[in-house]
Amino acid sequence: MGSLKNEDDLELIGNELKEAIVYVNGVRRVLPDGLAHLTLLEYLRDSGLTGTKLGCGEGGCGACTVVVSYFDKNSKKCVHHAVNACLMPLYSVEGMHVITVEGIGNRRYGLHPIQESLARYHGSQCGFCTPGFVMSMYALLRSSRTPPTEEEIEESLAGNLCRCTGYRPIIDAFRVFAKTDNALYNDISSLSLQGGEFVCPSTGKPCSCGSKTPTRNKGSTTECNAFHEMHGPISHSETDGSLYTDKELIFPPELLLRKLVPLNLSGFNGLKWYRPITLLHLLELKARYPNAKLVVGNTEIGIEMRLKRIQYPVLVSVSHIPELNTLSVKDNGLEIGSSVKLSELLKVLKMVTKERNAYETSSCNALIEQIKWFAGTQVKNVASVGGNICTASPISDLNPLWMASRATFRIVDCKGHVRTTMADNFFVGYRKVNLAPGEILLSIFLPWTRPFEYVKEFKQAHRRDDDIAIVNAGMRVYFEEKGDTFIVSDASIVYGGVAPISLSLPKVSNYLIGKNWNRVLLMGALEVLEKEINIKDDAPGGMVEFRKSLTLSFFFKYFLWVSYQMDATDIPASDLSAIQSFRRPSIIGSQDYEIMKHGTAVGTPEIHLSSKLQVTGEAQYADDMAMPPNGLHSALVLSRKPSARILSIDGSEATSSPGFVGLFLAKDVPGGNIIGPAVADEELFASEFVTCVGQAIGVVVADTHENAKLAARKVHVEYEELPAILSIEDAIRSESFIPNTGRCLLKGDVELCFESGQCDKVIEGEVQVGGQEHFYLEPNSSLVWTMDGGNEVHMISSTQAPQKHQKYVAHVLNLPMSKVVCKTKRIGGGFGGKETRSAFLAAVASVPAYLLNRPVKITLDRDIDMMITGQRHSFIGKYKVGFRNDGKVLALDLDIYSNGGNSLDLSLGVLDRAMFHSDNVYEIPNMRVKGRVCFTNMPTNTAFRGFGGPQAMLIAENWIQRIATELRRCPEAIREINFQKEGSVLHYGQKLQNCTLTQLWNQLKLSCEFSRAQEEVDQFNSKNRWKKRGIAMVPTKFGISFTVKSMNQAGALVQVYTDGTVLVTHGGVEMGQGLHTKVAQVAASAFNISLSAVFISETSTDKVPNASPTAASASSDLYGAAVLDACEQIKARMEPIASKNNFNSFAELASACYSERIDLSAHGFYITPDIGYDWKTGKGDPFRYFTYGAAFSEVEIDTLSGDFHTRAANIFLDLGYSLNPAIDVGQIEGAFIQGLGWVALEELKWGDAAHKWIPSGCLYTCGPGTYKIPTMNDVPFKLSVSLLKGAPNEKAIHSSKAVGEPPFFLASAVFFAIKDAIKSARVDEGLTDWFPLDNPATPERIRMACSDQFTKPFASPNIRPKLSI
């Protein structure tokens, strides 16, 4: 890299000005012509930089985050921005420096402080999202001239999703940088530090925590104490101790001197890419190509081209036109160029609000607030103001504000003529604007607001962070003084999300003008508003009643806000809660556990063994594996109908598609086409009928992934449509059930109890339980290849069950399983979704791989993955409960129905566990639980964390709440009255042993000071009408074991080498849960060696055969015990040698044993004892033991919008003597936040009777743009996790307990706290009866349940918003 030293260098660079170049991690690269169709992500991954991940392809998850640096000639500074590489056109980074996670640190030469801190703080579990988080944080530190605040750190991570950790450890890891000296991150070499002293990243001052003369002896390591009490990052290499700050990438000097040049490049299928650098050149291009698409951030066009498959033949990058990038502060307003990035606009808006009179910047403040929630940082860094305007989205957050704020748009045509139009007149139809084909938007002029002019923004989305609006608004009023009063002189009320365009309401505005701002005006305006907005019942997006109510709620909020700004004295104190601004505090986490050490490693809070590979991007996943030279990519041909007969399949057009190699259908399958994990009831490729949208009909292979997808779309299938069943209710009406799935559990005599008069009250009801998408960050991927001319088949797969892949592939290829090998290094999250549904994908890829004798890779795009691989089962529970007046439950009669989809898969097992958990923790003398699995024309649903247990427990907690309402008692009191205890016999005959439920509950109650919390909530609610708080405590009991007895077995292979190191192979898969780490700890303690001496490489079917899936929370129990068995065998063989000599090390002992010809390899095996339930006889114990837990939550809701946040969550769990308390705490937090998503955020919307605006049988929520998992902003303000102390579990290895699934249900405490808050709002309206609330408790459900004068015009108080079940 170096620096420029003389004129010859300058001349050399001058000769290269016409090259399209980019620097990647300090290395100069020339970009050839013909790559305009590529994104930066595709280029990087094709170049071998696979640390940057493909998570969604639409800029919604942050896994692909990289840093782009360029020299800003206006500010004369290097700018460092985090961007989504999946959306960045490759040529848009020409002349820039791209830094990926590989460029800032690695294990060989040293980790960056950010990477080291994240690893140390347990901030990486599956690791797939980790590089994105690292680079977002890196961008913030590189661009911060002053230490970032904790708020800035959290904001910088808003565009990054994590499904494993629950975010808390990530926040803790990065919080240390809030006090960092950023000299380390602003291109300053350590040579500039005085005397060469090391600057501590924690304090920003010279210190001794980094060695001035680090040890460099080969193989030696040095320890650094930079983590002062775990409050600062380590900044040295684990390998050789070198200071990492010496290696910070500088901005390439060539790019400082390089002149900007126009680009004229091309791409696949005739795509043209232009980069003009003058306005004149741009206008010439626009004249030549009137329909050319102008590109800045590509955040909209990229999604249109990738996901909507819209083809734009000419793209013109306008990022470098000076006139379009102006940001000029003038006396009368702010001139904003149309290419100005939102992040740059935000900086200027913040600056002017500090520098100008407060009355002038009302519209600026509104824009600041709206941009804050507009999108993640990566999107705001590239998305342009003009792009957002000209997209003309009806839910644009900013367009209503431009319209309301009297903004004007300057438009220039190809001849240079400029015209001006009001923003109010710019939007003429759905995604249509007032621009002629030869015109472009030049700039936006935002006038300063006048004294007594007030502009305010409003927005409600499914999720606060990084989400599109359901309804938004911009409102402005201007008052003039008349005598002693103020009269509305001018007004503008604009809404988004209620019409095909951002809708200005002239009738409402005109009504306001000339009137006093008082309650009379409010009531009249609401009447006009209600009539002026007309959302049709079948409007796209649905939620019609909610959207209508939001329009009234927003105006009411605006009325109160303006009144407050005008110092009105007649605002009731309780109404002020409607306008109180919310500023989220920094997250505070606490973890309380005891360390019960066993041997050298068991019981200690070790970091994840792969964490340092994951934070550097060096950890490899299935799609990271390099394609062999003759490898092919595949794409599925999928059904577009939910139920139909296939009449014909025509692949003729596909054969002429670029790069096409072959199309394979059912007739081409060499072996069996019928597959299934439990019962063979589904086809690999549909042959005659399709039974859901997304069912595989065939597979196309081609030379590239894009070519394979293009060819697959050209395969034409003709159908004869048949009636479809698209919900549980449809299935019940049609008696559509999967055969042999009827189940029944009995205890006592339910009918006798109901009829005998023992019950003081009997209630009946129905609970609807929504499904959930797994949303593992790594999409499904498999690479399949043949060996020995097709005699063997090998594969690398992202799966929780390699044995199922082996079995499926052997079956469809008609090969013995001994000739099929499946290997899994690690997977980027699974949660049950990769237990069975990944197997059919490997089988699909194996068919062309085997027949063509060429490697084939299948990697699903996020939308396809979500559409075809199934989700958590939705349920309907119909209950009848009898109880006494003191709250004691005497009888439960429960019918539960699950939505199985179009095949059985694991649905019967899910139903079994649901029925076993239908009591949750409650002693019920008389129970009858019946269950059925419904057949529907939807993709088959599958395993998901909890495996049916959470759905059944949620049903139970609903009727517990119902009892509390009937008796006017606290739900927590009803729970306590009915708790099971030691010796309780469950409804399937199992007797509880070592029950710690009451102990946990009492400790939690004491810890959260429940009585005081209840008093504070009641006090708050009495003083606030429009904000309400609620609390809840919820218990759980989760059975540990597979409910299929034969699956409770495990094998392991342990090999000791003569240098004293140990290689462990077992049947479990590492998917972020720390299984390999715990198993390695078991082995290390068994041999009394350090953890670093134990290595686990991969899971492979040719090392450990017939392994059960890594599921049911039981893997640590099973594989830990199997490994321990193998270790004990080896130790027994070593004992005679060890007893005769006094060895100084384990290596000496191993070497001596080798010399004595002692076998140092052993196969371990374990079966879970004393389990097995027989459904025919109704006898046996299905579970080895139970994991108990309880959680407290406090929430606050905005009753006018349905928004909520979790103020506190306190979680207690009994995990016995934890094998690794740090990993277990991470599992608890991750499960809790994932559960929070299920109960409050994540809603699946299908094309069914409840959502007729969606095509029949299609999944609408098939990506992060429409499906919202929790973000960092959804983490409770205070998140406390405590492990029960002094409660060993004698029934599992080293007295531990399973942790993966049990905490998930505890997030229902948030759900019931929300319901508690809604209850308070309803009481204010005189509504005290029971009301339904289905999960997820989205803003729509919260808002509509808080019935008031703004919802009653559109819905009854007991409205039940539609749910796809």
Coordinates of N, CA and C in Angstrom, one line a residue, residues 122 125 164-165 168 591 593-594 603-606 945 1072-1075 1078 1081 1116 1211 1213-1232 1281-1283 1296-1300 1303:
H122 N -19.1 -12.9 25.3 CA -20.1 -13.9 24.9 C -21.1 -13.4 24.0
Q125 N -23.0 -16.2 19.4 CA -23.4 -17.6 19.6 C -23.3 -18.4 18.3
C164 N -29.9 -15.2 18.2 CA -29.4 -16.1 19.2 C -29.2 -15.5 20.6
T165 N -28.6 -14.3 20.6 CA -28.0 -13.8 21.9 C -29.0 -13.0 22.8
R168 N -28.1 -8.5 24.6 CA -27.5 -7.9 25.8 C -26.0 -8.0 25.8
Q591 N -26.5 -10.6 35.7 CA -26.5 -12.1 35.7 C -26.0 -12.6 37.1
Y593 N -25.2 -16.0 39.2 CA -25.1 -17.5 39.2 C -23.9 -17.9 40.1
E594 N -23.9 -19.1 40.5 CA -22.7 -19.6 41.3 C -21.9 -20.5 40.3
G603 N -18.2 -26.3 34.6 CA -18.7 -25.3 35.6 C -18.2 -23.9 35.4
T604 N -17.2 -23.7 34.6 CA -16.6 -22.4 34.5 C -17.2 -21.6 33.3
P605 N -17.3 -20.3 33.4 CA -18.0 -19.5 32.3 C -17.1 -19.3 31.1
E606 N -16.7 -20.4 30.4 CA -15.8 -20.3 29.3 C -16.5 -19.6 28.1
R945 N -38.2 -24.3 18.6 CA -37.9 -24.2 20.1 C -39.1 -24.3 21.0
G1072 N -24.7 -22.6 17.8 CA -24.6 -21.4 18.5 C -24.9 -21.6 20.0
Q1073 N -25.5 -22.8 20.3 CA -25.9 -23.0 21.7 C -24.8 -23.4 22.6
G1074 N -23.6 -23.5 22.1 CA -22.4 -23.8 22.9 C -22.2 -25.3 23.2
L1075 N -22.8 -26.2 22.4 CA -22.8 -27.6 22.6 C -21.3 -28.1 22.6
K1078 N -19.4 -27.0 25.7 CA -19.8 -27.8 26.9 C -19.2 -29.2 26.9
Q1081 N -15.6 -29.1 27.5 CA -15.4 -28.9 29.0 C -15.5 -30.2 29.7
S1116 N -26.7 -31.6 25.4 CA -25.6 -31.6 26.4 C -25.7 -32.8 27.3
I1211 N -35.7 -13.0 35.3 CA -35.8 -14.4 34.9 C -35.1 -15.3 35.9
L1213 N -34.2 -19.4 36.7 CA -34.2 -20.7 36.1 C -33.4 -21.7 37.0
D1214 N -33.9 -22.9 37.1 CA -33.2 -23.9 37.8 C -32.5 -24.8 36.8
L1215 N -31.1 -24.6 36.7 CA -30.3 -25.4 35.8 C -29.3 -26.3 36.5
G1216 N -29.7 -26.7 37.8 CA -28.8 -27.5 38.5 C -27.5 -26.9 38.7
Y1217 N -26.4 -27.7 38.5 CA -25.0 -27.2 38.5 C -24.6 -26.9 37.0
S1218 N -24.7 -25.7 36.6 CA -24.5 -25.4 35.2 C -23.1 -25.9 34.7
L1219 N -23.1 -26.5 33.5 CA -21.8 -26.9 32.9 C -21.0 -25.6 32.5
N1220 N -21.7 -24.6 32.1 CA -21.1 -23.4 31.7 C -22.1 -22.2 31.9
P1221 N -22.1 -21.6 33.1 CA -23.1 -20.6 33.4 C -23.2 -19.4 32.4
A1222 N -22.1 -19.0 31.8 CA -22.1 -17.9 30.8 C -22.9 -18.3 29.6
I1223 N -22.6 -19.5 29.1 CA -23.3 -20.0 27.9 C -24.8 -20.2 28.2
D1224 N -25.1 -20.7 29.4 CA -26.5 -20.9 29.8 C -27.2 -19.6 29.9
V1225 N -26.6 -18.6 30.5 CA -27.2 -17.3 30.6 C -27.5 -16.8 29.2
G1226 N -26.6 -17.0 28.3 CA -26.8 -16.6 26.9 C -28.0 -17.3 26.2
Q1227 N -28.2 -18.6 26.5 CA -29.3 -19.3 26.0 C -30.6 -18.8 26.6
I1228 N -30.6 -18.4 27.9 CA -31.8 -17.9 28.5 C -32.2 -16.6 27.9
E1229 N -31.2 -15.7 27.8 CA -31.6 -14.4 27.2 C -32.0 -14.5 25.8
G1230 N -31.3 -15.3 25.0 CA -31.7 -15.5 23.6 C -33.1 -16.1 23.4
A1231 N -33.4 -17.1 24.3 CA -34.7 -17.7 24.2 C -35.8 -16.7 24.6
F1232 N -35.5 -15.9 25.6 CA -36.5 -15.0 26.1 C -36.8 -13.9 25.1
V1281 N -31.0 -12.0 34.9 CA -31.1 -13.5 34.8 C -30.4 -14.1 36.1
S1282 N -31.1 -14.9 36.7 CA -30.6 -15.6 37.9 C -30.7 -17.1 37.8
L1283 N -29.7 -17.8 38.2 CA -29.8 -19.3 38.2 C -29.9 -19.7 39.7
S1296 N -26.1 -31.1 36.0 CA -26.6 -30.0 35.3 C -28.0 -30.2 34.8
K1297 N -28.6 -29.2 34.1 CA -29.9 -29.3 33.5 C -29.9 -28.7 32.1
A1298 N -30.8 -29.2 31.3 CA -31.0 -28.6 29.9 C -31.5 -27.2 30.0
V1299 N -31.1 -26.4 28.9 CA -31.5 -25.0 29.0 C -32.1 -24.5 27.7
G1300 N -31.9 -25.1 26.6 CA -32.2 -24.5 25.3 C -33.7 -24.0 25.1
P1303 N -36.5 -21.7 28.7 CA -36.8 -20.2 29.0 C -37.7 -19.6 28.0

